CSV table of C-alpha atoms in Angstrom, one decimal:
chain,number,residue,atom,x,y,z
E,1,UNK,CA,18.3,2.7,28.9
E,2,UNK,CA,17.9,1.9,25.2
E,3,UNK,CA,15.1,2.3,23.0
E,4,UNK,CA,14.4,-1.4,22.9
E,5,UNK,CA,14.5,-2.0,26.7
E,6,UNK,CA,12.3,1.0,27.2
E,7,UNK,CA,9.7,-0.5,24.6
E,8,UNK,CA,9.9,-4.0,26.2
E,9,UNK,CA,9.2,-2.5,29.7
E,10,UNK,CA,6.2,-0.5,28.3
E,11,UNK,CA,4.8,-3.6,26.7
E,12,UNK,CA,5.1,-5.7,29.8
E,13,UNK,CA,3.4,-2.9,31.8
E,14,UNK,CA,0.5,-2.5,29.3
E,15,UNK,CA,-0.1,-6.2,28.6
E,16,UNK,CA,-3.9,-5.9,27.9
E,17,UNK,CA,-3.6,-2.9,25.8
E,18,UNK,CA,-0.8,-4.5,23.7
E,19,UNK,CA,-2.8,-7.8,23.3
E,20,UNK,CA,-6.0,-5.8,22.1
E,21,UNK,CA,-3.9,-3.8,19.7
E,22,UNK,CA,-2.2,-6.9,18.4
E,23,UNK,CA,-5.6,-8.6,17.8
E,24,UNK,CA,-7.0,-5.6,16.0
E,25,UNK,CA,-4.0,-5.3,13.9
E,26,UNK,CA,-4.2,-8.9,13.0
E,27,UNK,CA,-7.7,-8.7,12.0
E,28,UNK,CA,-7.1,-5.7,9.8
E,29,UNK,CA,-4.2,-7.4,8.1
E,30,UNK,CA,-6.2,-10.5,7.5
E,31,UNK,CA,-9.0,-8.7,6.0
E,32,UNK,CA,-6.7,-6.8,3.6
E,33,UNK,CA,-5.1,-10.1,2.6
E,34,UNK,CA,-8.5,-11.6,2.0
E,35,UNK,CA,-9.6,-8.6,0.0
E,36,UNK,CA,-6.6,-8.7,-2.2
E,37,UNK,CA,-6.7,-12.5,-2.8
E,38,UNK,CA,-10.5,-12.2,-3.8
E,39,UNK,CA,-9.7,-9.2,-6.2
E,40,UNK,CA,-6.8,-11.1,-7.9
E,41,UNK,CA,-9.0,-14.1,-8.3
E,42,UNK,CA,-11.9,-12.1,-9.8
E,43,UNK,CA,-9.4,-10.5,-12.2
E,44,UNK,CA,-8.0,-13.9,-13.2
E,45,UNK,CA,-11.5,-15.4,-13.8
E,46,UNK,CA,-12.5,-12.3,-15.8
E,47,UNK,CA,-9.4,-12.9,-17.9
E,48,UNK,CA,-10.3,-16.4,-18.4
E,49,UNK,CA,-13.9,-15.6,-19.5
E,50,UNK,CA,-12.5,-13.1,-22.0
E,51,UNK,CA,-10.3,-15.8,-23.4
E,52,UNK,CA,-13.2,-18.2,-24.1
E,53,UNK,CA,-14.7,-15.3,-26.3
E,54,UNK,CA,-17.8,-15.0,-24.2
E,55,UNK,CA,-19.1,-18.5,-25.1
E,56,UNK,CA,-21.9,-19.9,-23.0
E,57,UNK,CA,-20.8,-22.6,-20.7
E,58,UNK,CA,-23.4,-25.0,-19.8
E,59,UNK,CA,-23.4,-27.0,-16.5
E,60,UNK,CA,-23.0,-30.8,-17.0
E,61,UNK,CA,-21.2,-30.7,-20.4
């Protein structure tokens, strides 16, 4: 019996545990991707502010 067939049989036997683990890992991965996107956006905006030379920006003008 190969490694892959044993893994497939285990997953089929433990369906609920596998589903819960999959959901948890999906949530963790989505959180990490979101945090990375927010961090990169903040760095980008900080760079844009530095380029403007710290000038004040008024709303509506």
